PDB file of C-alpha atoms in Angstrom:
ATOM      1  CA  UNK A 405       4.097  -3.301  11.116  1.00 43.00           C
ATOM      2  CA  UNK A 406       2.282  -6.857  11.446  1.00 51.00           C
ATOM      3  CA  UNK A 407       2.177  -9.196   7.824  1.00 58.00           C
ATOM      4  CA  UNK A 408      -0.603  -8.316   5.886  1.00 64.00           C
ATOM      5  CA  UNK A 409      -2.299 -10.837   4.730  1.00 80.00           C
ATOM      6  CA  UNK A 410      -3.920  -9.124   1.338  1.00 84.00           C
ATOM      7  CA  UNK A 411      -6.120 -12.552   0.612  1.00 88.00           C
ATOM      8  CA  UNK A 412      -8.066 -11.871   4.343  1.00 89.00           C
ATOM      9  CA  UNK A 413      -8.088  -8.286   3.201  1.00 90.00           C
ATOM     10  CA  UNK A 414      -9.773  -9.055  -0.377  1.00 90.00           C
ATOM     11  CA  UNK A 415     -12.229 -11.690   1.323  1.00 91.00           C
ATOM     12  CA  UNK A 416     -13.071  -9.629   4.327  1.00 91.00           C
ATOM     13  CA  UNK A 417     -13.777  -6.752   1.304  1.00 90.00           C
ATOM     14  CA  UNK A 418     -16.207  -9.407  -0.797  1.00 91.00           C
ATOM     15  CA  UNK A 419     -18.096 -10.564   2.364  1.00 92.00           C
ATOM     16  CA  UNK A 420     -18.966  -7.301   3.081  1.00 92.00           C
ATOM     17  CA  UNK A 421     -20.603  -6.522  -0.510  1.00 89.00           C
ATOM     18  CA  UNK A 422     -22.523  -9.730   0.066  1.00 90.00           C
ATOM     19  CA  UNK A 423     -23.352  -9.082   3.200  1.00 92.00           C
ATOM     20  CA  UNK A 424     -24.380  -5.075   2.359  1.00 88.00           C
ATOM     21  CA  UNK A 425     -26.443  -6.669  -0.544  1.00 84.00           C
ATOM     22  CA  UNK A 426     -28.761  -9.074   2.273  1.00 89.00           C
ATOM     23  CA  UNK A 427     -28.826  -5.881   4.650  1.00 88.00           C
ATOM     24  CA  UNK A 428     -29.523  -3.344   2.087  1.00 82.00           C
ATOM     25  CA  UNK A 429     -32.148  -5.623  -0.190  1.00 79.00           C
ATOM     26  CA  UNK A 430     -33.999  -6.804   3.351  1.00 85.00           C
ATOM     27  CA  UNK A 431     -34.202  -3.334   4.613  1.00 83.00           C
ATOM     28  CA  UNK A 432     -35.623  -1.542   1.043  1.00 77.00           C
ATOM     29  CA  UNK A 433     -38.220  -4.682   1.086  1.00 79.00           C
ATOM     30  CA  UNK A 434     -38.734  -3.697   5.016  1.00 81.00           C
ATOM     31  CA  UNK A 435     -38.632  -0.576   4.702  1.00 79.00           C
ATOM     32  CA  UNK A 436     -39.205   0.418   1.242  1.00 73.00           C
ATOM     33  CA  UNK A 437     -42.316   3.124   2.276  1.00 77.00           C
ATOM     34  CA  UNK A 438     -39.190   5.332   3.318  1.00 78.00           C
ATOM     35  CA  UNK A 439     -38.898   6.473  -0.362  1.00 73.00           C
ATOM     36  CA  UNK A 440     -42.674   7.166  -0.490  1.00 76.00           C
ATOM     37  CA  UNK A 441     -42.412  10.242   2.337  1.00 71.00           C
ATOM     38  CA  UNK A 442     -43.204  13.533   0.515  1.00 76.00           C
ATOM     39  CA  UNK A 443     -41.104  14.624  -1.887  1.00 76.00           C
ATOM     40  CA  UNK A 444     -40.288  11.560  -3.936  1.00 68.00           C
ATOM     41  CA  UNK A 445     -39.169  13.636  -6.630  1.00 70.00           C
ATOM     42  CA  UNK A 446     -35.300  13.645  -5.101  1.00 68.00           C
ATOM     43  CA  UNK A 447     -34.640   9.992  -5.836  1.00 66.00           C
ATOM     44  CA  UNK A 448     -32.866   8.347  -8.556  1.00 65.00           C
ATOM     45  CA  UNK A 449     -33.742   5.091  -7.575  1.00 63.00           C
ATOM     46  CA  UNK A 450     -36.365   3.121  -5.378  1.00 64.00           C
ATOM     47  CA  UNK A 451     -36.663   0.002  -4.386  1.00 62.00           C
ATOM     48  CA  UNK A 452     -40.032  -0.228  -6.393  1.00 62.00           C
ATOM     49  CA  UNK A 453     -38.103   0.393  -9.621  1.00 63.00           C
ATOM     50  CA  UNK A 454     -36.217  -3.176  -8.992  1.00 64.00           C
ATOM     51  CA  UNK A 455     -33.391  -3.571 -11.002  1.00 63.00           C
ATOM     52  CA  UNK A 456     -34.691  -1.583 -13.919  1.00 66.00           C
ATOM     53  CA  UNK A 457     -31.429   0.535 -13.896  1.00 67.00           C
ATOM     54  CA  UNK A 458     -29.074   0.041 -16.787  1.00 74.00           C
ATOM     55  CA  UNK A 459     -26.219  -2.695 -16.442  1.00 78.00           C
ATOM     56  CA  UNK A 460     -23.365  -0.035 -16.277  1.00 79.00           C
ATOM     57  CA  UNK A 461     -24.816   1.628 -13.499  1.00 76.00           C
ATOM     58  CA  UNK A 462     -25.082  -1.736 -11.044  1.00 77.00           C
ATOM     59  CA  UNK A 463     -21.299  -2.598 -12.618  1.00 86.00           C
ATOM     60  CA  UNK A 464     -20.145   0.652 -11.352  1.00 87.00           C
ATOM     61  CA  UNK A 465     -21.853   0.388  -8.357  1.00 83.00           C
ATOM     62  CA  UNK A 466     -20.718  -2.979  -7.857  1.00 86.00           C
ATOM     63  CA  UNK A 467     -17.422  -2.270  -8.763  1.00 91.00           C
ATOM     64  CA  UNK A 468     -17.200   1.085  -6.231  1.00 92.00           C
ATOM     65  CA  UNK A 469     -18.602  -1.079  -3.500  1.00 89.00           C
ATOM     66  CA  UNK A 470     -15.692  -3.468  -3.915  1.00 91.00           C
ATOM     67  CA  UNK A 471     -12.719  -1.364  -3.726  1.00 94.00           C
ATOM     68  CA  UNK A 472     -14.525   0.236  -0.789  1.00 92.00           C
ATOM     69  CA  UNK A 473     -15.176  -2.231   1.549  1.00 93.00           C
ATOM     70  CA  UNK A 474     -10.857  -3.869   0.593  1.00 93.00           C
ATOM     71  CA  UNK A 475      -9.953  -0.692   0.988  1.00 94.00           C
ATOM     72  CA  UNK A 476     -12.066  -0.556   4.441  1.00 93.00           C
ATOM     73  CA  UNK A 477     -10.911  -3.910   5.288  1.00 93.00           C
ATOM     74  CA  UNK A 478      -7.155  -2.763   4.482  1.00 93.00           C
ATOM     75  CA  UNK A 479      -7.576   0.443   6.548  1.00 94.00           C
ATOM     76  CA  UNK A 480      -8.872  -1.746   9.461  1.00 93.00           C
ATOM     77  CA  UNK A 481      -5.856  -3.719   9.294  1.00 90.00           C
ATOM     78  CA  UNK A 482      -3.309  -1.067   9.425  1.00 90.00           C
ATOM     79  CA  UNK A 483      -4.946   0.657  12.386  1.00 91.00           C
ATOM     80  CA  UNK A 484      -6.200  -2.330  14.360  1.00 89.00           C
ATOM     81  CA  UNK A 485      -4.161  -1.946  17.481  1.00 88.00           C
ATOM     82  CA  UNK A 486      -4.366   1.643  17.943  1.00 91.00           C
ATOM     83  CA  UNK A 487      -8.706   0.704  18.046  1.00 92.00           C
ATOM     84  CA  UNK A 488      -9.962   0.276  21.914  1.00 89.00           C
ATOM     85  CA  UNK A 489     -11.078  -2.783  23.404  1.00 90.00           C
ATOM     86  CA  UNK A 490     -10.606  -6.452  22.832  1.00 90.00           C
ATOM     87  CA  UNK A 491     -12.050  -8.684  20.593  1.00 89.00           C
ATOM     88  CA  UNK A 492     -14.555  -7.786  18.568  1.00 92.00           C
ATOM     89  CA  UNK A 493     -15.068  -4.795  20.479  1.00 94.00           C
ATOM     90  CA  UNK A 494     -12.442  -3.630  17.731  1.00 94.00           C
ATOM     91  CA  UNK A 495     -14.802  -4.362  15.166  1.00 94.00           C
ATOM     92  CA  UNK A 496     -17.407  -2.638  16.463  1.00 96.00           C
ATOM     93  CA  UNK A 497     -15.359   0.378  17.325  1.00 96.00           C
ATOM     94  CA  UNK A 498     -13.695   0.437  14.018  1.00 96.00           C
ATOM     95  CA  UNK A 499     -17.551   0.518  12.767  1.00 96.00           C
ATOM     96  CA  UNK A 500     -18.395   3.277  14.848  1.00 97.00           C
ATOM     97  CA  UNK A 501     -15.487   5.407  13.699  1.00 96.00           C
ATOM     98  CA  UNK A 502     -16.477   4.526   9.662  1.00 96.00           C
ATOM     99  CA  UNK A 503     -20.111   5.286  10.706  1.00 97.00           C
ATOM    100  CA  UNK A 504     -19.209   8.511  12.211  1.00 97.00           C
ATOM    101  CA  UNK A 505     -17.003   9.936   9.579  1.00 96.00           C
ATOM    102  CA  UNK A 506     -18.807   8.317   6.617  1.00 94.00           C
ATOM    103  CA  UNK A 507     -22.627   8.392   6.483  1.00 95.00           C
ATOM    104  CA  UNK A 508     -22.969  11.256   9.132  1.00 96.00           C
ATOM    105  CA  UNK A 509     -21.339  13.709   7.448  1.00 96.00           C
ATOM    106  CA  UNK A 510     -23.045  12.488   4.849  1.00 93.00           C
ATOM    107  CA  UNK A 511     -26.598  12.248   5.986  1.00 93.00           C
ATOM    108  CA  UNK A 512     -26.138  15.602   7.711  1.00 94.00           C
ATOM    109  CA  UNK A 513     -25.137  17.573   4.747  1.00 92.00           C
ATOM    110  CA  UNK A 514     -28.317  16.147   3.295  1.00 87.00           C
ATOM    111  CA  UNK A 515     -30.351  17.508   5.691  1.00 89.00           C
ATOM    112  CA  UNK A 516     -29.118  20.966   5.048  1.00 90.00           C
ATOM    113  CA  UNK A 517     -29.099  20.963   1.560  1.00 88.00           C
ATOM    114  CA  UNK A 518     -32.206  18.692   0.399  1.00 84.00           C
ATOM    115  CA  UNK A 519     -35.861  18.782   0.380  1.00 85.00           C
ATOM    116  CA  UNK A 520     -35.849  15.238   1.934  1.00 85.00           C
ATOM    117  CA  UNK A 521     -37.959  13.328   4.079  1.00 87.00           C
ATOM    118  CA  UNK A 522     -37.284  13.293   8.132  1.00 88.00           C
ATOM    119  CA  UNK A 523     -38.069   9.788   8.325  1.00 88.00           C
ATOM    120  CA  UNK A 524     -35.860   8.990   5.209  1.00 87.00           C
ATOM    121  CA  UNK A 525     -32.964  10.051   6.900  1.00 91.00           C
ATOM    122  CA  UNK A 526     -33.840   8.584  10.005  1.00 92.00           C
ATOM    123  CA  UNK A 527     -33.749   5.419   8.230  1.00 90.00           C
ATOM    124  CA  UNK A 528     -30.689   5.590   6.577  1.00 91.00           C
ATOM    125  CA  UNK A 529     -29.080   6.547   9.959  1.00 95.00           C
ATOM    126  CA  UNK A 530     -30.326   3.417  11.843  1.00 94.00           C
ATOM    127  CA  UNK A 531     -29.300   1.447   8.871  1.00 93.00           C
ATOM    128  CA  UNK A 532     -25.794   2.662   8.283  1.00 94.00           C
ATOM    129  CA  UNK A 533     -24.932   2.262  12.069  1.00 97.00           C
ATOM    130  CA  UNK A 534     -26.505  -1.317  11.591  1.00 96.00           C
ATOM    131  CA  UNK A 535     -24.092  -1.490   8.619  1.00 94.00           C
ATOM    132  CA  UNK A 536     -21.077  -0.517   9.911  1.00 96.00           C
ATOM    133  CA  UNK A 537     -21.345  -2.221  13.496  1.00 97.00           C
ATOM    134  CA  UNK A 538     -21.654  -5.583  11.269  1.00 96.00           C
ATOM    135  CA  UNK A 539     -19.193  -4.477   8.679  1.00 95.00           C
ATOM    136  CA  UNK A 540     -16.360  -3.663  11.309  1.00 95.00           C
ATOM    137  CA  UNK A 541     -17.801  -7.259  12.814  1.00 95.00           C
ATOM    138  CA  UNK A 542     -17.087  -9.005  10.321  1.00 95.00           C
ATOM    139  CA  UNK A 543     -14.102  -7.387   9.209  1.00 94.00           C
ATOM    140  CA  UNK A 544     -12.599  -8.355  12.733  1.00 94.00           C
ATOM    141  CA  UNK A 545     -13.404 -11.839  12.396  1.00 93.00           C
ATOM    142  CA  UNK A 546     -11.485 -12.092   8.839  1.00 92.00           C
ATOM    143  CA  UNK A 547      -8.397  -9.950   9.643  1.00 87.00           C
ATOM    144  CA  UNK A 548      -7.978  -9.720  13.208  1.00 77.00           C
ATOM    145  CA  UNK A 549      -4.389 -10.113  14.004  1.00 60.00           C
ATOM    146  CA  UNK A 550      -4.614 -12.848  16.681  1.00 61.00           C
ATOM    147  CA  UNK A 551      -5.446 -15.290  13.605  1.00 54.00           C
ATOM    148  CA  UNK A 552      -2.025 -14.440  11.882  1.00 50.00           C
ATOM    149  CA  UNK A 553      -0.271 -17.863  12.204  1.00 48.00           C
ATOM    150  CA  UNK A 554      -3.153 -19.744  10.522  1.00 46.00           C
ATOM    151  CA  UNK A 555      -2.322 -21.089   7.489  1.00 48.00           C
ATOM    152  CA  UNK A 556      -4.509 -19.367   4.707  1.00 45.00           C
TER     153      UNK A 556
END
């Protein structure tokens, strides 16, 4: 099993929550009309609430999101060379995989069990796999294995 370099692992975690803050707050301001579509009765939060949500609910969030995306980062490490292709094909494959086992499942079991919005989910489909193909992108670029003998 290769070094693991747990400081890539922790910064390839923290760019991610910066970068899913700039992809999440451009989309909502986008496409914010999403969580207007008939019934808007199912959401907790919209983007035209702002950040009127108390401060322990955007520290848990936060926090969540953080040990998420290491422990993405970390899984992406461990299974790098079993991923197909070169380069940052392995980021984008390792995106596809997340995207496939995390927000489909997710976004499919929604559409079974909620009264929600066809274009909503659309939505959040196109924007998770836009997610996760930069997520697993970026993750690549900190942790790939071919960087290994740089000095950190």
């Amino acid at each position: 099993m290769k070094n693991l370099h747990y400081k890539r692992i922790l910064l390839a975690g923290l760019a991610i929550i910066f970068i899913s803050f700039l992809i999440g707050g451009g989309s909502y301001f986008l496409f914010g009309k999403v969580f207007q579509l008939e019934p808007t009765s199912i959401w907790k939060w919209t983007p035209a609430q702002g950040f009127n949500m108390s401060a322990q609910w955007w520290t848990i969030l936060f926090l969540l999101n953080i040990v998420l995306a290491v422990i993405f980062a970390f899984v992406f490490t461990l299974i790098e060379k079993g991923l197909p292709g070169k380069g940052i094909q392995k980021g984008l494959g390792f995106g596809i995989i997340v995207w496939i086992v995390g927000p489909i499942p997710a976004l499919v079991t929604m559409y079974l069990m909620m009264n929600i919005a066809t274009g909503a989910l659309i939505y959040f489909t196109l924007q998770s796999l836009f997610e996760w193909l930069v997520y697993g992108t970026v993750i690549f670029l900190i942790c790939n294995e071919k960087i290994d003998n740089i000095k950190p």
